[in-house]
PDB file of C-alpha atoms in Angstrom:
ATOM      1  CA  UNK A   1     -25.630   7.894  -0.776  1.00 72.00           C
ATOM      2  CA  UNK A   2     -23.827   4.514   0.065  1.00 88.00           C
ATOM      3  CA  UNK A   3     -21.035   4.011  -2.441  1.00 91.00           C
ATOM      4  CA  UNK A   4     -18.179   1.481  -3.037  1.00 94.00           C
ATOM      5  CA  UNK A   5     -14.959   1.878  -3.981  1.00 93.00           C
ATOM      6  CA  UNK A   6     -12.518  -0.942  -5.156  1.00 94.00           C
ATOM      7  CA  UNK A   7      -9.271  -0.104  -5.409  1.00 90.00           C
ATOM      8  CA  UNK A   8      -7.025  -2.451  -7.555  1.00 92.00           C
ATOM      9  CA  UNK A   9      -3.362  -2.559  -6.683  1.00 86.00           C
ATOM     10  CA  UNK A  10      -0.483  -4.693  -7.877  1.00 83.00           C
ATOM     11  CA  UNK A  11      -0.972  -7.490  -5.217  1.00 84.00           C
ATOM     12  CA  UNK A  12      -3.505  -5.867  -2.775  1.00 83.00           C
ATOM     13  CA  UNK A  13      -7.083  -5.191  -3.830  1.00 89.00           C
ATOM     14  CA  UNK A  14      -9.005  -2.808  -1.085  1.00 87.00           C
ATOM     15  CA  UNK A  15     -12.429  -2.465  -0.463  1.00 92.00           C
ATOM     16  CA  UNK A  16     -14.460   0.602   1.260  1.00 90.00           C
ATOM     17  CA  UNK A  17     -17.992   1.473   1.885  1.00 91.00           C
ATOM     18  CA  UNK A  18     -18.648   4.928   1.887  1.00 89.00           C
ATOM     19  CA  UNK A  19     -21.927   5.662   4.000  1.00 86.00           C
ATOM     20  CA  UNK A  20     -21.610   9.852   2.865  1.00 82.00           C
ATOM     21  CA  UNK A  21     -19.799  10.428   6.696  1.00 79.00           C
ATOM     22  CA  UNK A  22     -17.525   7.600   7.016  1.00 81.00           C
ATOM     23  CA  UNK A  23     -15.398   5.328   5.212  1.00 83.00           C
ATOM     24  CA  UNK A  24     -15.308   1.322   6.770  1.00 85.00           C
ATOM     25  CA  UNK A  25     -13.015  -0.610   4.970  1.00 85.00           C
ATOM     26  CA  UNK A  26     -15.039  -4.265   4.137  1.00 88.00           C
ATOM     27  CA  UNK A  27     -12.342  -6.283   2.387  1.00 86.00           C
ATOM     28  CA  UNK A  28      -8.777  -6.783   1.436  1.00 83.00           C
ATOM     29  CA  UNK A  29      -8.254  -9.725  -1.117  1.00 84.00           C
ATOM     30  CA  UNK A  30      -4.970 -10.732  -2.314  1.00 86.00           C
ATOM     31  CA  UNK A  31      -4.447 -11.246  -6.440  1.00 89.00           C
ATOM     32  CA  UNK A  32      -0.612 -11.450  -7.797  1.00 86.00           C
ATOM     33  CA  UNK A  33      -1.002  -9.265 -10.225  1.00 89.00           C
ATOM     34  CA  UNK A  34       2.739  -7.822 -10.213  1.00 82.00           C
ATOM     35  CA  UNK A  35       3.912 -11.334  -9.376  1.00 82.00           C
ATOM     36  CA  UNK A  36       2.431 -13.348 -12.629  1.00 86.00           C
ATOM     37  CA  UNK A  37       3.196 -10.378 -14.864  1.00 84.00           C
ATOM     38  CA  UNK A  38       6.265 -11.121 -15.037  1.00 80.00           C
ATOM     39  CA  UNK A  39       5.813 -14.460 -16.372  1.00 81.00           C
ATOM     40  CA  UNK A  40       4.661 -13.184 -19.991  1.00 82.00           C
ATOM     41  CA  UNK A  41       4.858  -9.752 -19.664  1.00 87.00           C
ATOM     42  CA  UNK A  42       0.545  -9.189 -19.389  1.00 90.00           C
ATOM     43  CA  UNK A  43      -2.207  -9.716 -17.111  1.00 92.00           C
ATOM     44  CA  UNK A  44      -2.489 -13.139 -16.019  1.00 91.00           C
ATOM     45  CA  UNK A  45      -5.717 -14.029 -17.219  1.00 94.00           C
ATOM     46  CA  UNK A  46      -6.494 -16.000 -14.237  1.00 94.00           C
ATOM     47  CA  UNK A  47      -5.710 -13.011 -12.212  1.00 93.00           C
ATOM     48  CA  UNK A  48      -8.454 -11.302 -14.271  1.00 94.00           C
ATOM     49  CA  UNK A  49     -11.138 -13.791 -13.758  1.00 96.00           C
ATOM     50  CA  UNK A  50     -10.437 -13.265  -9.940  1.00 95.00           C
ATOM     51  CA  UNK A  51     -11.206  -9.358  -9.803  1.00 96.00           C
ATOM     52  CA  UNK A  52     -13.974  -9.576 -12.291  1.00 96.00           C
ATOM     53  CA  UNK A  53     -15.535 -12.725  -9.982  1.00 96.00           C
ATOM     54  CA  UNK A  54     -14.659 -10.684  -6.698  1.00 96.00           C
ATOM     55  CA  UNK A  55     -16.545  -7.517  -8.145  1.00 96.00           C
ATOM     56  CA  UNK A  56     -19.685  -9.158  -9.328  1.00 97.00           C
ATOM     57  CA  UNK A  57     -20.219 -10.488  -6.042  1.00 95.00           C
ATOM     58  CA  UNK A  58     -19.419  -6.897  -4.561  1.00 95.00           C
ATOM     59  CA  UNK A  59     -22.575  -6.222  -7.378  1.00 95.00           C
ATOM     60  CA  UNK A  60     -25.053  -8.651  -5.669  1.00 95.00           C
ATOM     61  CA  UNK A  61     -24.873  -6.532  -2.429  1.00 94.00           C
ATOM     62  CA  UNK A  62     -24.740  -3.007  -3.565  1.00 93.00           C
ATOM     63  CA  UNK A  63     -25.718  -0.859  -6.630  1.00 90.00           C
ATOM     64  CA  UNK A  64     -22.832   2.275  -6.211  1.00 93.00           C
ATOM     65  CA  UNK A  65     -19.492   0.696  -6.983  1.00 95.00           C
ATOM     66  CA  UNK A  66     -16.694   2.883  -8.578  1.00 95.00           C
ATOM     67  CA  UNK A  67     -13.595   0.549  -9.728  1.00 95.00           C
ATOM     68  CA  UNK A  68      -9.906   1.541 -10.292  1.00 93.00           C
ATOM     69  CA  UNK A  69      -6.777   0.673 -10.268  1.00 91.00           C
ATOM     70  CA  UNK A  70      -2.901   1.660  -9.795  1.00 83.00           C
ATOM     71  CA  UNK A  71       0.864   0.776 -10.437  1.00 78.00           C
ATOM     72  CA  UNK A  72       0.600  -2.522 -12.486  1.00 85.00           C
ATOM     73  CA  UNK A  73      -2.253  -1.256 -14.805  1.00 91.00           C
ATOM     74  CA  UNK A  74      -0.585   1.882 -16.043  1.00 88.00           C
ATOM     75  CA  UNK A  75       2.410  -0.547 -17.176  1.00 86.00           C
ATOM     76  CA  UNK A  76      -0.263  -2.203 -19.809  1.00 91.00           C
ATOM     77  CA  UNK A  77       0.709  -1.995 -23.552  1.00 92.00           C
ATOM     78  CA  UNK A  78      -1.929  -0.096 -25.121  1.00 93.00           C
ATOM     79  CA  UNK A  79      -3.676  -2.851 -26.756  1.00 94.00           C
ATOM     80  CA  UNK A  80      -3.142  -4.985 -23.382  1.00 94.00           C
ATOM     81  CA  UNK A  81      -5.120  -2.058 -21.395  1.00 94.00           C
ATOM     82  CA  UNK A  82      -7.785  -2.018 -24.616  1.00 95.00           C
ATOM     83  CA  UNK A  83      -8.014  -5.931 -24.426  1.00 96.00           C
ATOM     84  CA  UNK A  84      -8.409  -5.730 -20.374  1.00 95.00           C
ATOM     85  CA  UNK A  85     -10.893  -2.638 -19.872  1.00 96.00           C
ATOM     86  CA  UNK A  86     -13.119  -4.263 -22.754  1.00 97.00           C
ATOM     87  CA  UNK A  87     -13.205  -7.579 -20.828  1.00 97.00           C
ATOM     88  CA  UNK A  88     -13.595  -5.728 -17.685  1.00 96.00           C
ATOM     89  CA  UNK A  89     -16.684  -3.586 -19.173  1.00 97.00           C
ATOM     90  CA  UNK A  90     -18.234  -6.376 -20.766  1.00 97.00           C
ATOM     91  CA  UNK A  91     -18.459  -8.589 -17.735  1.00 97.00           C
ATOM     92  CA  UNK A  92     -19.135  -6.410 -15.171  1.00 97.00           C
ATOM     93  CA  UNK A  93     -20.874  -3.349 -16.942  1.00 97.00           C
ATOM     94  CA  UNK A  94     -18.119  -0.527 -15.042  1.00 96.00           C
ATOM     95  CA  UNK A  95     -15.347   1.251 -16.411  1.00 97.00           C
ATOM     96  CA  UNK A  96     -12.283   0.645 -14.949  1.00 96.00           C
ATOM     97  CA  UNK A  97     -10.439   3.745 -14.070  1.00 95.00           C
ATOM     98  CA  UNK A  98      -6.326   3.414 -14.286  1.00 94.00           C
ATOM     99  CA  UNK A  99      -4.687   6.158 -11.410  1.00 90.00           C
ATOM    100  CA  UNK A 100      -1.577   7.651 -12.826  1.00 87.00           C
ATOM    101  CA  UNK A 101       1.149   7.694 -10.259  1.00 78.00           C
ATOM    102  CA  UNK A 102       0.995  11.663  -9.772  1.00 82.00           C
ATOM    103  CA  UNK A 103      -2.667  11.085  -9.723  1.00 86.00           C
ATOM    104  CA  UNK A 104      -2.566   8.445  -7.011  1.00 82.00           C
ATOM    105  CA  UNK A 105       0.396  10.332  -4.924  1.00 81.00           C
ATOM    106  CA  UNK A 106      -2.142  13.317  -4.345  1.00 87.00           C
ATOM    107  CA  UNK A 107      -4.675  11.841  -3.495  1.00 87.00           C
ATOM    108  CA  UNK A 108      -3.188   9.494  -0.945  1.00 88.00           C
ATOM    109  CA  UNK A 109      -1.510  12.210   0.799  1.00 91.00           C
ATOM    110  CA  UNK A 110      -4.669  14.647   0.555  1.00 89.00           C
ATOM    111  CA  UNK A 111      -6.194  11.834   2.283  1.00 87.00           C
ATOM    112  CA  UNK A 112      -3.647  11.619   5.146  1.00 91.00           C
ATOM    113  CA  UNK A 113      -3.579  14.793   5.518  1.00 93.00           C
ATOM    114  CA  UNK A 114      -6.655  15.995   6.379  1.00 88.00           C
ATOM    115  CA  UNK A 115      -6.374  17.241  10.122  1.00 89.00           C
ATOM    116  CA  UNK A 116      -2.273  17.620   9.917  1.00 93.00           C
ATOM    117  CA  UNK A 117      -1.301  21.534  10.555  1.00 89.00           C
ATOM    118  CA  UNK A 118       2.634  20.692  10.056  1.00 91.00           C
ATOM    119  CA  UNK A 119       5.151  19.693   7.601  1.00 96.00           C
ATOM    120  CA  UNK A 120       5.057  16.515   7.076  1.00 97.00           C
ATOM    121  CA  UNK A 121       6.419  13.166   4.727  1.00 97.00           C
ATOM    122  CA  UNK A 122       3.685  10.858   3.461  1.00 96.00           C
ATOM    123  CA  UNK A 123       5.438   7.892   2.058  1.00 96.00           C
ATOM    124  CA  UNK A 124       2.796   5.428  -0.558  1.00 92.00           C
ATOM    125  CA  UNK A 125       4.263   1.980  -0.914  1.00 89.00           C
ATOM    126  CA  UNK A 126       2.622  -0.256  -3.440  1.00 84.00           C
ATOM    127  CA  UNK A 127       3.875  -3.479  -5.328  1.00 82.00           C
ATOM    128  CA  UNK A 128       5.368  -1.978  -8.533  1.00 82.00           C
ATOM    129  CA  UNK A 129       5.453   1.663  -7.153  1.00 84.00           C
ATOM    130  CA  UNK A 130       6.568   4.308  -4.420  1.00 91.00           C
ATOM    131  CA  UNK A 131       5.904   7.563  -4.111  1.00 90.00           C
ATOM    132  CA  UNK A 132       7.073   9.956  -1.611  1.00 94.00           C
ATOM    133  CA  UNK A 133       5.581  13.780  -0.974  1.00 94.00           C
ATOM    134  CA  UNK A 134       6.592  16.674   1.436  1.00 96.00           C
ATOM    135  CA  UNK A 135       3.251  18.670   2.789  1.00 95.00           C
ATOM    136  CA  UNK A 136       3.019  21.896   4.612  1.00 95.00           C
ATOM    137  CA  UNK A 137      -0.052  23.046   3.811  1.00 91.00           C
ATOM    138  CA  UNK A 138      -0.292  21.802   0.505  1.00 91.00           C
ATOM    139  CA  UNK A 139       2.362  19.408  -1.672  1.00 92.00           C
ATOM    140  CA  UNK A 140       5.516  21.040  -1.990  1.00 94.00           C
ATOM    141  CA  UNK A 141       7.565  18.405  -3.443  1.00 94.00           C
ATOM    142  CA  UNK A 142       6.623  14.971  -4.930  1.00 92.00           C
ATOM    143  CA  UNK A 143       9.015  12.146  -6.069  1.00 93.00           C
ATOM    144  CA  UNK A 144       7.678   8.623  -7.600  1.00 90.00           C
ATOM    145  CA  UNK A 145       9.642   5.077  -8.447  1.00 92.00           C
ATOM    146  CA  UNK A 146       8.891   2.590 -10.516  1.00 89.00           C
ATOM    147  CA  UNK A 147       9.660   0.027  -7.439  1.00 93.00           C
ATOM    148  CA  UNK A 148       8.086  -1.212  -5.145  1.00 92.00           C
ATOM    149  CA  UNK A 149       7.713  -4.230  -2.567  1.00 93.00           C
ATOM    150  CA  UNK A 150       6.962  -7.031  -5.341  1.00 90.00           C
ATOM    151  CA  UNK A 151      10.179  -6.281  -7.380  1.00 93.00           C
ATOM    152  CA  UNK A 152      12.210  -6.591  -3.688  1.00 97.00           C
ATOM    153  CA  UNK A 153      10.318  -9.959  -3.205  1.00 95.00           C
ATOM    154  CA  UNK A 154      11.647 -11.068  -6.517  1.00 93.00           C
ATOM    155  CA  UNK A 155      14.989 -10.557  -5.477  1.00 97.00           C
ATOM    156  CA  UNK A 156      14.722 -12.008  -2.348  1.00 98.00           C
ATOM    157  CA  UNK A 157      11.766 -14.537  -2.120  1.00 97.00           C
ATOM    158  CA  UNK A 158      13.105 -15.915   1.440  1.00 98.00           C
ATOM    159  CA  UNK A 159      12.002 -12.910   2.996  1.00 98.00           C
ATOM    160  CA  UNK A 160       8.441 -14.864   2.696  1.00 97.00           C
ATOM    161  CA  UNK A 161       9.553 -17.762   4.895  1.00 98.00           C
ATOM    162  CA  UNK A 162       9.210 -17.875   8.947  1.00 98.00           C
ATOM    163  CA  UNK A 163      12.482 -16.667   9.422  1.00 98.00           C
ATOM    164  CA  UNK A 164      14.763 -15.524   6.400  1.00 98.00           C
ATOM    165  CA  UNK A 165      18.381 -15.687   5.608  1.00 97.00           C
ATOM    166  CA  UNK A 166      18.709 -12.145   4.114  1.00 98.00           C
ATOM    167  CA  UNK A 167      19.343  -9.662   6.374  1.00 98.00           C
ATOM    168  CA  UNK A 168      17.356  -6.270   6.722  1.00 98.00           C
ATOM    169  CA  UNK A 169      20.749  -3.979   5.800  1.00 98.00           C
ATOM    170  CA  UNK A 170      20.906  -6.284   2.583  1.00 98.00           C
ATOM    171  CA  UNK A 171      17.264  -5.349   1.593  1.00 98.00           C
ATOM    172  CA  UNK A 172      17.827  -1.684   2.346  1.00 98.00           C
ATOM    173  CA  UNK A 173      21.254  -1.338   0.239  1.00 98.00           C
ATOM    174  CA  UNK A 174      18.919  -2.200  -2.621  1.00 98.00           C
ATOM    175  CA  UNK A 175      15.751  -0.327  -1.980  1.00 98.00           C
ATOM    176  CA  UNK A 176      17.640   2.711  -0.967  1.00 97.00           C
ATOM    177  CA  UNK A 177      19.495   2.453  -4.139  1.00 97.00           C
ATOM    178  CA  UNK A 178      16.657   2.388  -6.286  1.00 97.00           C
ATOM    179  CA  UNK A 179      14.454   4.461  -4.214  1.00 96.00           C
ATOM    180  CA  UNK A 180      13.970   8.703  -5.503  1.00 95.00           C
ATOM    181  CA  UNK A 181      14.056  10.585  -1.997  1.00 95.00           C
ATOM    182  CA  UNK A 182      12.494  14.146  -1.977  1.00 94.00           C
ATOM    183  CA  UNK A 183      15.320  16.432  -1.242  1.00 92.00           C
ATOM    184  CA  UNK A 184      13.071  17.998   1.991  1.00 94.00           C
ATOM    185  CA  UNK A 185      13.165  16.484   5.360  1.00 95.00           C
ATOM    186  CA  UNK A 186      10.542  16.137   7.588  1.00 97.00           C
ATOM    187  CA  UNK A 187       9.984  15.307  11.231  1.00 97.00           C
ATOM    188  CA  UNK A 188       7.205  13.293  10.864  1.00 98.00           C
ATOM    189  CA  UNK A 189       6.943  10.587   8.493  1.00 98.00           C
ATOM    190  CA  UNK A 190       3.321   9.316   7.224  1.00 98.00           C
ATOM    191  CA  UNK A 191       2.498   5.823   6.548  1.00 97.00           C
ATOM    192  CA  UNK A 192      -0.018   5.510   3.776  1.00 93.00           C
ATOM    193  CA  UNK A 193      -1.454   3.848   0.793  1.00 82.00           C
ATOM    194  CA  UNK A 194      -2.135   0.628   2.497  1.00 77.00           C
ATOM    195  CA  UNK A 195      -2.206  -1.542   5.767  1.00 88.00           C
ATOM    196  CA  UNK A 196       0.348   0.088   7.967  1.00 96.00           C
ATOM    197  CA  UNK A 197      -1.592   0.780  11.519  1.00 95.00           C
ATOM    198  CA  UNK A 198      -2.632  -3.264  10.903  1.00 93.00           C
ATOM    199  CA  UNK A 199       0.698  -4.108  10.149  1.00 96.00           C
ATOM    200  CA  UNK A 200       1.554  -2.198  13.418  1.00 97.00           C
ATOM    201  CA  UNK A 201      -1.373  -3.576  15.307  1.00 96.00           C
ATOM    202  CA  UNK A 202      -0.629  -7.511  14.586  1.00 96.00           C
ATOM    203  CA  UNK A 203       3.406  -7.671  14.013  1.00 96.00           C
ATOM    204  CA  UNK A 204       4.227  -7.192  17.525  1.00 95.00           C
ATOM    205  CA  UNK A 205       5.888  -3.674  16.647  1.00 98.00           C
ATOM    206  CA  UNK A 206       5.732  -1.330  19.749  1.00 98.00           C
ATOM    207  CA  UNK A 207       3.458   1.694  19.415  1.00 98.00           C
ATOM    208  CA  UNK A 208       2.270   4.549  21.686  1.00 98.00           C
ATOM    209  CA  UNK A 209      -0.610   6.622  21.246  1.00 97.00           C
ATOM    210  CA  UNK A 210      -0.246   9.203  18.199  1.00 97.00           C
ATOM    211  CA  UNK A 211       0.326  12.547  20.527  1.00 96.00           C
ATOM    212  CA  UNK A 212       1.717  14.845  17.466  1.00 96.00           C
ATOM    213  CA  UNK A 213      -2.299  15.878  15.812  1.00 94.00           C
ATOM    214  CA  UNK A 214      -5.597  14.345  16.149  1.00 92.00           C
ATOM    215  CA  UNK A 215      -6.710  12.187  13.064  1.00 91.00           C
ATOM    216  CA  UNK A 216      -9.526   9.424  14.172  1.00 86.00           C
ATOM    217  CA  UNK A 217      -8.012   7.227  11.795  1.00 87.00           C
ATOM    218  CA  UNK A 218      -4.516   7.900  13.227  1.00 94.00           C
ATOM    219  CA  UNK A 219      -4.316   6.913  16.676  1.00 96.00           C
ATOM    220  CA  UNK A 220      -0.492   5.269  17.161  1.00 98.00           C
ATOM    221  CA  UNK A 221       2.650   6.439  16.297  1.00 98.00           C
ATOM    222  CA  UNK A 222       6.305   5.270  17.417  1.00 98.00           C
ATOM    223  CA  UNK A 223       9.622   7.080  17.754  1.00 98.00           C
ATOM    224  CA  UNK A 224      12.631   5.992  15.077  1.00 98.00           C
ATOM    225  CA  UNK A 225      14.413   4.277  17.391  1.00 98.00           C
ATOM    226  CA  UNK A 226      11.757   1.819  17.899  1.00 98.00           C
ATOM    227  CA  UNK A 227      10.936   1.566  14.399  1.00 98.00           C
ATOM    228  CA  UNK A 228      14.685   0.521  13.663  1.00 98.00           C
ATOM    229  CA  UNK A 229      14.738  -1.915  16.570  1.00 98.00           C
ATOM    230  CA  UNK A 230      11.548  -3.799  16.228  1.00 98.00           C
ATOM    231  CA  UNK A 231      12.635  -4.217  11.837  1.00 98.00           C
ATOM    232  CA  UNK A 232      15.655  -5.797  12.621  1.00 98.00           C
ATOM    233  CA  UNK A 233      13.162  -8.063  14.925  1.00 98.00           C
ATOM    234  CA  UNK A 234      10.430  -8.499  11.595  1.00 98.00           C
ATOM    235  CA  UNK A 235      13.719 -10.077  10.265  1.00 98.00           C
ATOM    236  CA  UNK A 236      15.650 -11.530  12.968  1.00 98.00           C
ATOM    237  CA  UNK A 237      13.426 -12.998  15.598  1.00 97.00           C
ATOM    238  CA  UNK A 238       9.378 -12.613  14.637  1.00 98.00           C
ATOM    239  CA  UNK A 239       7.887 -15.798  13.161  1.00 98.00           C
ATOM    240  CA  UNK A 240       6.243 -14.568   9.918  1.00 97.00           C
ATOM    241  CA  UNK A 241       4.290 -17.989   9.984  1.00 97.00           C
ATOM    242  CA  UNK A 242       2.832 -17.307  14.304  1.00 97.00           C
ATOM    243  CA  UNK A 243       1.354 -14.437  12.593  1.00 97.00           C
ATOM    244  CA  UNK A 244      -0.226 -15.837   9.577  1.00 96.00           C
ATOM    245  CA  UNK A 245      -1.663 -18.898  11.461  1.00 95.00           C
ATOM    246  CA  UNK A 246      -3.472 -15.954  13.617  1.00 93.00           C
ATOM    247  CA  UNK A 247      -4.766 -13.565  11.261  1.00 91.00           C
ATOM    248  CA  UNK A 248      -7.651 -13.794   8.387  1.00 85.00           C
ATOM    249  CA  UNK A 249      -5.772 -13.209   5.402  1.00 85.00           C
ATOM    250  CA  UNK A 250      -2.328 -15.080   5.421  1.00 91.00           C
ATOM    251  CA  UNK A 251      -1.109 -13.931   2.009  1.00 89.00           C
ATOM    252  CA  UNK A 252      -1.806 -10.112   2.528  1.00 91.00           C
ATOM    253  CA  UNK A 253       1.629 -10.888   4.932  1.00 95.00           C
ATOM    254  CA  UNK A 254       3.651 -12.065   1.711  1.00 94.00           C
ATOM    255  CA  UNK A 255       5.358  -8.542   0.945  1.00 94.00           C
ATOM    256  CA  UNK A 256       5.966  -7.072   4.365  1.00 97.00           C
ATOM    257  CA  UNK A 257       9.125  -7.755   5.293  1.00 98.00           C
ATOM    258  CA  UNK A 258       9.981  -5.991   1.959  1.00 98.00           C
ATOM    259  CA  UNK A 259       7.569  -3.107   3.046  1.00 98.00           C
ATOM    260  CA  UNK A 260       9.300  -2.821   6.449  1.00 98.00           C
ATOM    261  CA  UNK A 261      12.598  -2.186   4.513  1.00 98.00           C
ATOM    262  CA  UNK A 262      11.141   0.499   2.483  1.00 98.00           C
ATOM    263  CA  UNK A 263       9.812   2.123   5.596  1.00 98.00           C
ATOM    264  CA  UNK A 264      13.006   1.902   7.343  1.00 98.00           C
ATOM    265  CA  UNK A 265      14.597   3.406   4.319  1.00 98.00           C
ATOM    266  CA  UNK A 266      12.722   6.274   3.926  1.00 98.00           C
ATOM    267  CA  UNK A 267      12.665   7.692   7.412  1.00 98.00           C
ATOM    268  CA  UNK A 268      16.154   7.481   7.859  1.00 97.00           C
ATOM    269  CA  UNK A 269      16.857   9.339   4.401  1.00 96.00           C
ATOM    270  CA  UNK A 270      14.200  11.798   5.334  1.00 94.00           C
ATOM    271  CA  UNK A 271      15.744  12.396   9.104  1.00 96.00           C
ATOM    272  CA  UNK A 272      12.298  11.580  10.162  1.00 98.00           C
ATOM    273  CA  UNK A 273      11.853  11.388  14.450  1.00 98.00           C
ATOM    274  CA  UNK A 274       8.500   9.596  14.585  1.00 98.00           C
ATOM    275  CA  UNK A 275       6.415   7.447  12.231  1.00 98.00           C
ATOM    276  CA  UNK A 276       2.846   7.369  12.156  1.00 98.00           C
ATOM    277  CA  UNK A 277       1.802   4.199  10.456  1.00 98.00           C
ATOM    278  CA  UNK A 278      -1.962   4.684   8.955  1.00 95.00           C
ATOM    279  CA  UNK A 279      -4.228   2.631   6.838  1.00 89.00           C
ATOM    280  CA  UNK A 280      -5.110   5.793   5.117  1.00 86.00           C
ATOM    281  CA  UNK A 281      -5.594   4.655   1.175  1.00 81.00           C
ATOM    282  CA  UNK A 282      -6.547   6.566  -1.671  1.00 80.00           C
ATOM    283  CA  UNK A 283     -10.045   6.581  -1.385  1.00 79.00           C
ATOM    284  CA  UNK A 284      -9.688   9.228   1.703  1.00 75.00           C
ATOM    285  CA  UNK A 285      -8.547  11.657  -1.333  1.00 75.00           C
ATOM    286  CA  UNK A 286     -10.632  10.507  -3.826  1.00 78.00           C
ATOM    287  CA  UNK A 287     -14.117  10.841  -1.527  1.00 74.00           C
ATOM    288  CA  UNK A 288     -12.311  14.446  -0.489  1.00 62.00           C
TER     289      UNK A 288
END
């Protein structure tokens, strides 16, 4: 049976059709959640308006849609979260289901780890939230933060222009600061939870085919050498606006300077030797 499944993030919204074989993502569609929450501390209602509008036309077109969402959402007040799912309900007719972080962490990495037979990191980068595992057959260790790409971008907005003034080692004194690192290293660090093999794909980062396991929806990888050259490029030399004048969705770009940070981060804490950057989500775990 052909289902939908919307996942809500803090800036990010993804879309996937499930046929019952395979999953084709349809949509991602940018709402600022994280970014306007700060403003008074709750949902921008506008912000609302633009999921609830984005899902009803998602409605017209199919009858199987399952909605949820993650990091921003489980930050609600309780009468916020009663105020929101009511409006949500009302308009739409679906519950909305809120992911706890553990919740979301598991799945994410059950997702990306489907056809992996070694010990490997799977890092989940969100807006408001990371969350790092170690899996060797199953999850052996799991560490979350309350950070995520957003709060970087509110410390350093210029990282959204063409070319910004703050450097990459700036960004990373912060994140890795903030960041909760699993105390396990791994070889092989996993990119998932959002748009990392199209980050890959369109940034001009160097890749080579993914020679470490066969995943379909895995094909590239690069060594950590390469990752670490081509960031201090995404900061130094790439023009963030070539790219957006060249791809369909402009403001999906917004955060990923702060992402590449975060990635850069990570590996290098975890001793990783190759990254495999995936646009494995959450729905690979939750269709598991």
């Amino acid at each position: 049976m052909e289902k939908i499944i919307i996942e809500v993030g803090s800036t990010v919204t993804k879309i996937d059709k499930y046929d019952g074989k395979n999953i084709e993502r349809l949509e991602t569609y940018c709402i600022s959640f994280k970014k306007n929450f700060k403003e008074k501390n709750r949902l921008n209602i506008d912000d609302v308006k633009k999921l609830i509008y984005k899902v009803q036309q998602i409605q017209k077109k199919f009858n199987n849609v399952y909605v949820c969402g993650t990091s921003i959402f489980r930050n609600l007040l309780d009468n916020q979260k009663k105020e929101f799912l009511n409006l949500f309900k009302n308009e739409t007719g679906l519950n909305f289901e809120i992911i706890s972080q553990e919740r979301e962490n598991e799945l994410t990495v059950y997702g990306a780890t489907q056809n992996v037979n070694k010990k490997v990191a799977v890092f989940v980068g969100g807006g408001g939230s990371t969350e790092i595992a170690i899996f060797d057959k199953k999850i052996k260790e799991m560490v979350n933060t309350k950070f995520g790409v957003i709060d970087v971008m509110n410390l350093f907005p210029d990282l959204a222009e063409d070319l910004p003034h703050t450097t990459l080692e700036e960004v990373k004194q912060v994140v890795k600061y903030k960041l909760n690192i699993p105390k396990t290293k791994a070889d092989i660090l996993i990119l998932a939870g959002g748009g990392h093999k199209f980050f890959a794909l369109n940034s001009g980062f160097k890749y080579v085919k993914n020679t470490l396991y066969n995943d379909y929806n895995q094909p590239i990888m690069m060594d950590i050498e390469t990752r670490i050259k081509d960031s201090k490029r995404y900061y130094e030399e790439i023009s963030l606006d070539n790219i957006k004048n060249r791809v369909d969705d402009p403001e999906w770009w917004y955060a990923t300077r702060a992402m590449v940070s975060f990635v850069l981060v990570v590996a290098e804490e975890m001793g990783a030797k190759y990254i495999i950057p995936t646009d494995v989500s959450m729905v690979y775990g939750l269709l598991e």
